[in-house]
mmCIF file of C-alpha atoms in Angstrom:
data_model
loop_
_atom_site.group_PDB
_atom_site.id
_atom_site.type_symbol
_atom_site.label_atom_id
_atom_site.label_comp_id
_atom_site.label_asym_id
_atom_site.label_seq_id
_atom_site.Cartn_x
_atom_site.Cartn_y
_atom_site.Cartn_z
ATOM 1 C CA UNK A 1 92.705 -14.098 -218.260
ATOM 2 C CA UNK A 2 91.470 -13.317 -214.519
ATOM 3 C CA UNK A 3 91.497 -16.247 -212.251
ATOM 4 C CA UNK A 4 91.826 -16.693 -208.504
ATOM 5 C CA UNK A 5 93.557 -19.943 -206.705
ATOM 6 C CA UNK A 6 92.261 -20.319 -203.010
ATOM 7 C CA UNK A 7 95.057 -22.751 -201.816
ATOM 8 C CA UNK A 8 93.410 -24.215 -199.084
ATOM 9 C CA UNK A 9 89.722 -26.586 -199.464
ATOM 10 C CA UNK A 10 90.098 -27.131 -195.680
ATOM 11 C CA UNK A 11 91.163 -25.133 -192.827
ATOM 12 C CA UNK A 12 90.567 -26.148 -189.197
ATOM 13 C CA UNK A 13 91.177 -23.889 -186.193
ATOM 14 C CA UNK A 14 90.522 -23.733 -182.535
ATOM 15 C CA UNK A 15 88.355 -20.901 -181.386
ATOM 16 C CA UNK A 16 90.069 -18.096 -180.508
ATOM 17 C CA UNK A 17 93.202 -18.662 -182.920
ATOM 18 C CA UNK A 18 94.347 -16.622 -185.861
ATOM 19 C CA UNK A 19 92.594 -17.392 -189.128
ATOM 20 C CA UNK A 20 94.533 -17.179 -192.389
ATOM 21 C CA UNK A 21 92.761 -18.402 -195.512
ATOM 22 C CA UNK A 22 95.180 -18.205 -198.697
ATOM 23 C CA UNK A 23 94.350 -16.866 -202.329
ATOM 24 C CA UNK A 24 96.302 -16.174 -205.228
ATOM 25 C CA UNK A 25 95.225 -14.222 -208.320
ATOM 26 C CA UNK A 26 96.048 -13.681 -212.071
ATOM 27 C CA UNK A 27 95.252 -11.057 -213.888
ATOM 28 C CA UNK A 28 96.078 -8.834 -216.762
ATOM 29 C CA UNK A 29 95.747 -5.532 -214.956
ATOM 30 C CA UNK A 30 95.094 -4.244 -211.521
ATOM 31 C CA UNK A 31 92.081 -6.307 -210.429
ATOM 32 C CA UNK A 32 89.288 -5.735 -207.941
ATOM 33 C CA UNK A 33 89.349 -8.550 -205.296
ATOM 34 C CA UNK A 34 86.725 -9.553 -203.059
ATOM 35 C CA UNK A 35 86.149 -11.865 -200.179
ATOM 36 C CA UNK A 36 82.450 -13.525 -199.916
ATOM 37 C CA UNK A 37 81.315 -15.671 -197.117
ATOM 38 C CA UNK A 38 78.669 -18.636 -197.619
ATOM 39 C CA UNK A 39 77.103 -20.239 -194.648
ATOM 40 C CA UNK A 40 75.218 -23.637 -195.001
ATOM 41 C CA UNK A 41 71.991 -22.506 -196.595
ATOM 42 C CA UNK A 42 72.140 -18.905 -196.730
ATOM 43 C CA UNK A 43 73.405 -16.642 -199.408
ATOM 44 C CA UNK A 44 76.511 -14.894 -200.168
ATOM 45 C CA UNK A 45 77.453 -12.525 -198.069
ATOM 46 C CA UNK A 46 80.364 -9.954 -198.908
ATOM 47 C CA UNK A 47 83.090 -9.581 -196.618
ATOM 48 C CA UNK A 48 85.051 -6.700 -198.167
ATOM 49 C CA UNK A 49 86.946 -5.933 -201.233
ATOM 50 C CA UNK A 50 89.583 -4.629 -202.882
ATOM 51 C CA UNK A 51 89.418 -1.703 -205.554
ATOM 52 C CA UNK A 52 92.743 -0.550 -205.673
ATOM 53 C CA UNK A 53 92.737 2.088 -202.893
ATOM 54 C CA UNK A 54 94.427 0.859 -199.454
ATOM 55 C CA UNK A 55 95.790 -2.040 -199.765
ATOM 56 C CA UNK A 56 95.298 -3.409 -196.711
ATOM 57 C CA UNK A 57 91.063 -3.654 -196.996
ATOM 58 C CA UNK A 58 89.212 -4.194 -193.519
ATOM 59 C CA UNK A 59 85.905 -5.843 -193.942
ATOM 60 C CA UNK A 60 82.852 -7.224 -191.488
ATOM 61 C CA UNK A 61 82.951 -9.269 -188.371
ATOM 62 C CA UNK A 62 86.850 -8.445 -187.694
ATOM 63 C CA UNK A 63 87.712 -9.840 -191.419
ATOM 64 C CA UNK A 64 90.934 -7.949 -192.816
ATOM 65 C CA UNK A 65 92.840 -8.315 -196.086
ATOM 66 C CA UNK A 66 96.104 -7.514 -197.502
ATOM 67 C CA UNK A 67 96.385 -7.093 -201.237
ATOM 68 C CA UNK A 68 100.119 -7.775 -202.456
ATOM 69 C CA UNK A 69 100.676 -6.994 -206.036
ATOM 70 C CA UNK A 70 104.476 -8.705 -206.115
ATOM 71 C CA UNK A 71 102.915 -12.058 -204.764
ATOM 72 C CA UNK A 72 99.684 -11.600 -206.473
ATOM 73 C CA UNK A 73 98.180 -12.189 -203.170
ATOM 74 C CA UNK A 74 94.780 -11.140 -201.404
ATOM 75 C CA UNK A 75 94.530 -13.757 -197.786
ATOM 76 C CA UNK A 76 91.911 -13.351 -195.855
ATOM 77 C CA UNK A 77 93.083 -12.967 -192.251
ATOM 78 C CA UNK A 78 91.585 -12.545 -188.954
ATOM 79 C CA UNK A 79 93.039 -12.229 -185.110
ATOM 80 C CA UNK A 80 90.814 -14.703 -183.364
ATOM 81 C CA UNK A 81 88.512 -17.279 -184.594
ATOM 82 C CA UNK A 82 85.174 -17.150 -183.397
ATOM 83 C CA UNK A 83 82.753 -20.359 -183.490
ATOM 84 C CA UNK A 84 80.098 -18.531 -186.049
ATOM 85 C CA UNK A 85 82.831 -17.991 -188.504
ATOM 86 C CA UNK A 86 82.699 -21.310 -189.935
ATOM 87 C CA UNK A 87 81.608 -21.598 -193.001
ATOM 88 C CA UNK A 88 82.921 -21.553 -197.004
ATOM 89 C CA UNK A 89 84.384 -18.497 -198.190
ATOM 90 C CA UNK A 90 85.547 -17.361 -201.744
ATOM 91 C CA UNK A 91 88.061 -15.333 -202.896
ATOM 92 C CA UNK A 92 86.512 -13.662 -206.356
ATOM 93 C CA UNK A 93 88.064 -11.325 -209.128
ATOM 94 C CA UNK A 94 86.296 -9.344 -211.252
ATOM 95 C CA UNK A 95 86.333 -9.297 -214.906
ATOM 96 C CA UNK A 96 85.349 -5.480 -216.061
ATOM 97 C CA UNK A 97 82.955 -4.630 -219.457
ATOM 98 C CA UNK A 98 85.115 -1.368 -219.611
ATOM 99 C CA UNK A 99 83.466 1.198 -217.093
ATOM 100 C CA UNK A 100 80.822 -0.877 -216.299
ATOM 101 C CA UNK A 101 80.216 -3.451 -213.531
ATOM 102 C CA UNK A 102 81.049 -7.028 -214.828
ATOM 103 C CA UNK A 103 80.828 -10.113 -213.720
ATOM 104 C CA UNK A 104 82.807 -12.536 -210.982
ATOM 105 C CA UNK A 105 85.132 -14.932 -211.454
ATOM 106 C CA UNK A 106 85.159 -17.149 -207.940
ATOM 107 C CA UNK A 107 87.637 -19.439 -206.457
ATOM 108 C CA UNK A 108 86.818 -23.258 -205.701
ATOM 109 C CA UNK A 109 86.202 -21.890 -202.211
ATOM 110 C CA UNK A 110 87.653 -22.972 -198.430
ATOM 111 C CA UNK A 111 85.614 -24.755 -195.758
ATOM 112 C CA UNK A 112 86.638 -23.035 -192.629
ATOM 113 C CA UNK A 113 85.779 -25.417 -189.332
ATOM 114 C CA UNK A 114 86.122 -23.823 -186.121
ATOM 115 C CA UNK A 115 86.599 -26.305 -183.348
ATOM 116 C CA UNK A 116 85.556 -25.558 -179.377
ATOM 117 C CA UNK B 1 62.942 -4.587 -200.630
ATOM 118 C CA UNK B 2 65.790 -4.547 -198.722
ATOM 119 C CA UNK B 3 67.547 -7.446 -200.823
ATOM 120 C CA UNK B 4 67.773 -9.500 -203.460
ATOM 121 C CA UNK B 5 65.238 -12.199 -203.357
ATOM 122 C CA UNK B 6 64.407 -15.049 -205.610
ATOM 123 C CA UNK B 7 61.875 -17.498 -205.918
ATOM 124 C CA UNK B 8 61.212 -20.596 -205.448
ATOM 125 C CA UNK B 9 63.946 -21.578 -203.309
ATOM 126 C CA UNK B 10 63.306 -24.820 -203.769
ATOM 127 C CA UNK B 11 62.593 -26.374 -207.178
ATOM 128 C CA UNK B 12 62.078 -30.357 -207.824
ATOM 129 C CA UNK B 13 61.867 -31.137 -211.593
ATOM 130 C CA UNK B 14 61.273 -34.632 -213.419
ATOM 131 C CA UNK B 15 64.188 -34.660 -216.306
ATOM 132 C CA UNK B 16 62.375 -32.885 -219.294
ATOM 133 C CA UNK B 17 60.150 -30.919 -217.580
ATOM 134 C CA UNK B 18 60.715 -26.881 -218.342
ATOM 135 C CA UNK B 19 61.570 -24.651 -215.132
ATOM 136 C CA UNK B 20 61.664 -21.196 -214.272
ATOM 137 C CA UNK B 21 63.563 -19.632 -212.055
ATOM 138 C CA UNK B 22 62.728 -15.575 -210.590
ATOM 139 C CA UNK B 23 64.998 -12.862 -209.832
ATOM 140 C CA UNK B 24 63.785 -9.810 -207.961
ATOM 141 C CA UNK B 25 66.692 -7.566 -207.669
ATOM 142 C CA UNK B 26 67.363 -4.840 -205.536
ATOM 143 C CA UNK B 27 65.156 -1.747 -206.593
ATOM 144 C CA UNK B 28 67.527 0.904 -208.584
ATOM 145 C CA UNK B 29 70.069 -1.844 -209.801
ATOM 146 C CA UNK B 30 71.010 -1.527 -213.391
ATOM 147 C CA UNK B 31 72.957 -4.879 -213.442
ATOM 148 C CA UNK B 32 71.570 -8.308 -212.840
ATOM 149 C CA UNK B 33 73.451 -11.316 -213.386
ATOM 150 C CA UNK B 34 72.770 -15.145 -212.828
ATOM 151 C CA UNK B 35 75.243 -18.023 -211.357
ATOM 152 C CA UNK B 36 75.116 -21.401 -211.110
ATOM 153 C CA UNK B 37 76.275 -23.036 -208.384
ATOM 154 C CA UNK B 38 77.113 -26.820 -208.875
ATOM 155 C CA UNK B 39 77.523 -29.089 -205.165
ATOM 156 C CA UNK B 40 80.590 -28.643 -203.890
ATOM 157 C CA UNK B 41 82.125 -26.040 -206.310
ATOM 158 C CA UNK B 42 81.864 -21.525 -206.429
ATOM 159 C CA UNK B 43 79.592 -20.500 -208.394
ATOM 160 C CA UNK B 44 79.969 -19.931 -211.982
ATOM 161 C CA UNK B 45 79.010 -16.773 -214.305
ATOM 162 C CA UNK B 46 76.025 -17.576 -216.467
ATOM 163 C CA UNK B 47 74.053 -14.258 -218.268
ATOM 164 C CA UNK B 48 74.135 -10.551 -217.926
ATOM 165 C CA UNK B 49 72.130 -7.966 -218.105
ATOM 166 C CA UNK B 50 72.228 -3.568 -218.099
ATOM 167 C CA UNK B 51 68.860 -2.670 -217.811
ATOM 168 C CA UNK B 52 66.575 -5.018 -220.235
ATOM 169 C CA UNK B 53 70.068 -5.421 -222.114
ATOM 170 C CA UNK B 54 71.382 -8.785 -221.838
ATOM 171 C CA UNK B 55 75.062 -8.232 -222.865
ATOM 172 C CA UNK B 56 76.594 -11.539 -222.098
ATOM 173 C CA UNK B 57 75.407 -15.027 -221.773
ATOM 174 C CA UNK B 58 78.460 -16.533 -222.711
ATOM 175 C CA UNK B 59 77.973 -18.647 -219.423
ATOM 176 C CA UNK B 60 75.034 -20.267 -220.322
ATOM 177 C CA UNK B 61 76.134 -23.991 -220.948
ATOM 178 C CA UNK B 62 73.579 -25.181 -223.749
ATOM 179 C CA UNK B 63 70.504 -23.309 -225.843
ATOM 180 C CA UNK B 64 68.408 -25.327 -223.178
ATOM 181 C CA UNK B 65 68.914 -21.869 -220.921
ATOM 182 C CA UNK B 66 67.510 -18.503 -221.789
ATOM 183 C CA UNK B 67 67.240 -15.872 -220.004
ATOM 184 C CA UNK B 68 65.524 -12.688 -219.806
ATOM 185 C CA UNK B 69 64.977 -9.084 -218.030
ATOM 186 C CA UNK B 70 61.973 -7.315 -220.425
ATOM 187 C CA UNK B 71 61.104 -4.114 -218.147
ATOM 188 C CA UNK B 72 65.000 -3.769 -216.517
ATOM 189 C CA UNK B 73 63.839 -5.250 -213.027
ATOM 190 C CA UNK B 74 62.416 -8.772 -212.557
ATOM 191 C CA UNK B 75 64.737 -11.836 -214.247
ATOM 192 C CA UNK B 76 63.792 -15.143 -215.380
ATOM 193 C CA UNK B 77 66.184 -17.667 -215.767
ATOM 194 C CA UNK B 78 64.284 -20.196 -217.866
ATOM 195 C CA UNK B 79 65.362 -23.917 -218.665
ATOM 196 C CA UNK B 80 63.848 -26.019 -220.669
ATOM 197 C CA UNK B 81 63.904 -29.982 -221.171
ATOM 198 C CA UNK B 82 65.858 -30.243 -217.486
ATOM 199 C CA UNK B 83 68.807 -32.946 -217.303
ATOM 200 C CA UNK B 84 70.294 -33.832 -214.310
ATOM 201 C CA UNK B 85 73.053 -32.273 -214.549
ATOM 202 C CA UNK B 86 71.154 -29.170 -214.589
ATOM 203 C CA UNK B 87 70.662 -29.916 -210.919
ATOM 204 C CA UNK B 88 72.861 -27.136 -208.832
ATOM 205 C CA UNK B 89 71.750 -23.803 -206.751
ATOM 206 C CA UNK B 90 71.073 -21.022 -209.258
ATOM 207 C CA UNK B 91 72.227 -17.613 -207.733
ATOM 208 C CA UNK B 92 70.951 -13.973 -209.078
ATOM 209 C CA UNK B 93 72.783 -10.746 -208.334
ATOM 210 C CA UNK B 94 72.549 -6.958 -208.604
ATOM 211 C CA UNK B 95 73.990 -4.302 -208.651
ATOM 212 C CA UNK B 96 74.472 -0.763 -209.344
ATOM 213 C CA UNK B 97 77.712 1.608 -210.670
ATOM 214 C CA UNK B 98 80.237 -0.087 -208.610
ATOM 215 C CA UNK B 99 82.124 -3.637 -208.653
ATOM 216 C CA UNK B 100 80.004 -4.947 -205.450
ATOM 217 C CA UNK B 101 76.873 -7.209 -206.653
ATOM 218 C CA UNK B 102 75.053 -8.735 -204.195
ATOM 219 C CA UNK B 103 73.709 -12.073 -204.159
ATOM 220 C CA UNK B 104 70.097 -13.530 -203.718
ATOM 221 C CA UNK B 105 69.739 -16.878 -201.210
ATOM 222 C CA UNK B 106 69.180 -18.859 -204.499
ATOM 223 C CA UNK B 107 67.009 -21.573 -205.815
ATOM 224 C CA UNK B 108 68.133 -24.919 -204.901
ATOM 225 C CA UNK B 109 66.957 -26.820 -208.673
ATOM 226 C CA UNK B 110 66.613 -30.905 -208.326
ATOM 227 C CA UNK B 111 65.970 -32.728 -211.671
ATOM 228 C CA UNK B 112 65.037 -36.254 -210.964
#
């Protein structure tokens, strides 16, 4: 079965430090990942994703992410934090209907606070 | 439009009253799928649908929930004798041929 495991409910940075926020995945064959951002009261927004082409995926807003198939790892990473980052984000899988699109399978999600 | 939009955003409900929920997905998008979003938690898969096809609701946590997509555009998420623990934001999708769906701002549902 697909799953996804965001390790983190909390992370805390200053503004202008690195951001790493940590998800592992399961799944019985090469997955498509994705990243999606949630701020308080607006929608989902995607940040990028994963469809097995490069593995390193660059998304929006300086948002980067580096699928590893040996650690069954997709972290979200970016250089420097910037205050209108925070928000919740979700690392999703995909579960496929054979060709067709299909639907998401999302993490529990990490709060990212960005502090002054 | 430009995005997915649903309506109302905000729904109060007594507990039994019946609700329902609109999805107006992007124009062109085959797929359309509803989420429920519970405080505090991601969202969770509830229905499916390709075209007017609804080819999984294995999400859909009691026959109180139905949903439906009768001309392949505009959904309905319907639910009837509310509970409070139907009380969570209720997210629609589209999409077309490829794995990205794209999300709706959601209706926030409050059963009292």
């Amino acid at each position: 079965a697909q799953s996804v495991t965001q390790l983190d409910s909390h992370v805390s940075v200053s503004e202008g430090t690195p951001v790493l926020l940590r998800c592992n995945y399961s799944s019985s064959y090469s997955p498509s990942l994705f990243w999606y951002v949630q701020h308080p009261n607006k929608g989902l927004q995607l940040l990028l994703k994963y469809t097995s082409a490069a593995t390193l995926v660059k998304g929006i807003n300086g948002f980067e992410a580096e699928f590893k198939k040996s650690e069954t790892s997709f972290h979200l990473t970016k250089p420097s934090a910037h205050m209108s980052d925070a928000a919740e984000y979700f690392c999703v899988v995909s579960l496929r209907y054979g060709g067709a699109t299909n639907k998401l399978i999302f993490g529990t999600g990490t709060l990212l606070a960005v502090q002054p | 439009g430009a995005g997915v939009s649903q309506s109302p955003r905000y729904k109060v409900a007594k507990r039994g009253q019946d609700v329902a929920l609109r999805c107006d997905p992007i124009s062109g998008h085959v797929s359309l799928f509803w989420y429920q979003q519970a405080l505090g938690q991601g969202p969770e898969f509830l229905t499916y649908f390709q075209n007017e096809a609804q080819l999984d609701k294995s999400g859909l946590p009691s026959d109180r929930f139905f949903a439906e997509r009768p001309e392949g555009s505009v959904s309905t998420l319907k639910i009837q004798r509310t509970q409070q623990e139907d009380s969570a934001v209720y997210l629609c999708a589209s999409s077309s041929t490829t794995d990205t769906q794209y999300f709706g701002p959601g209706t926030r549902l409050t059963v009292l």
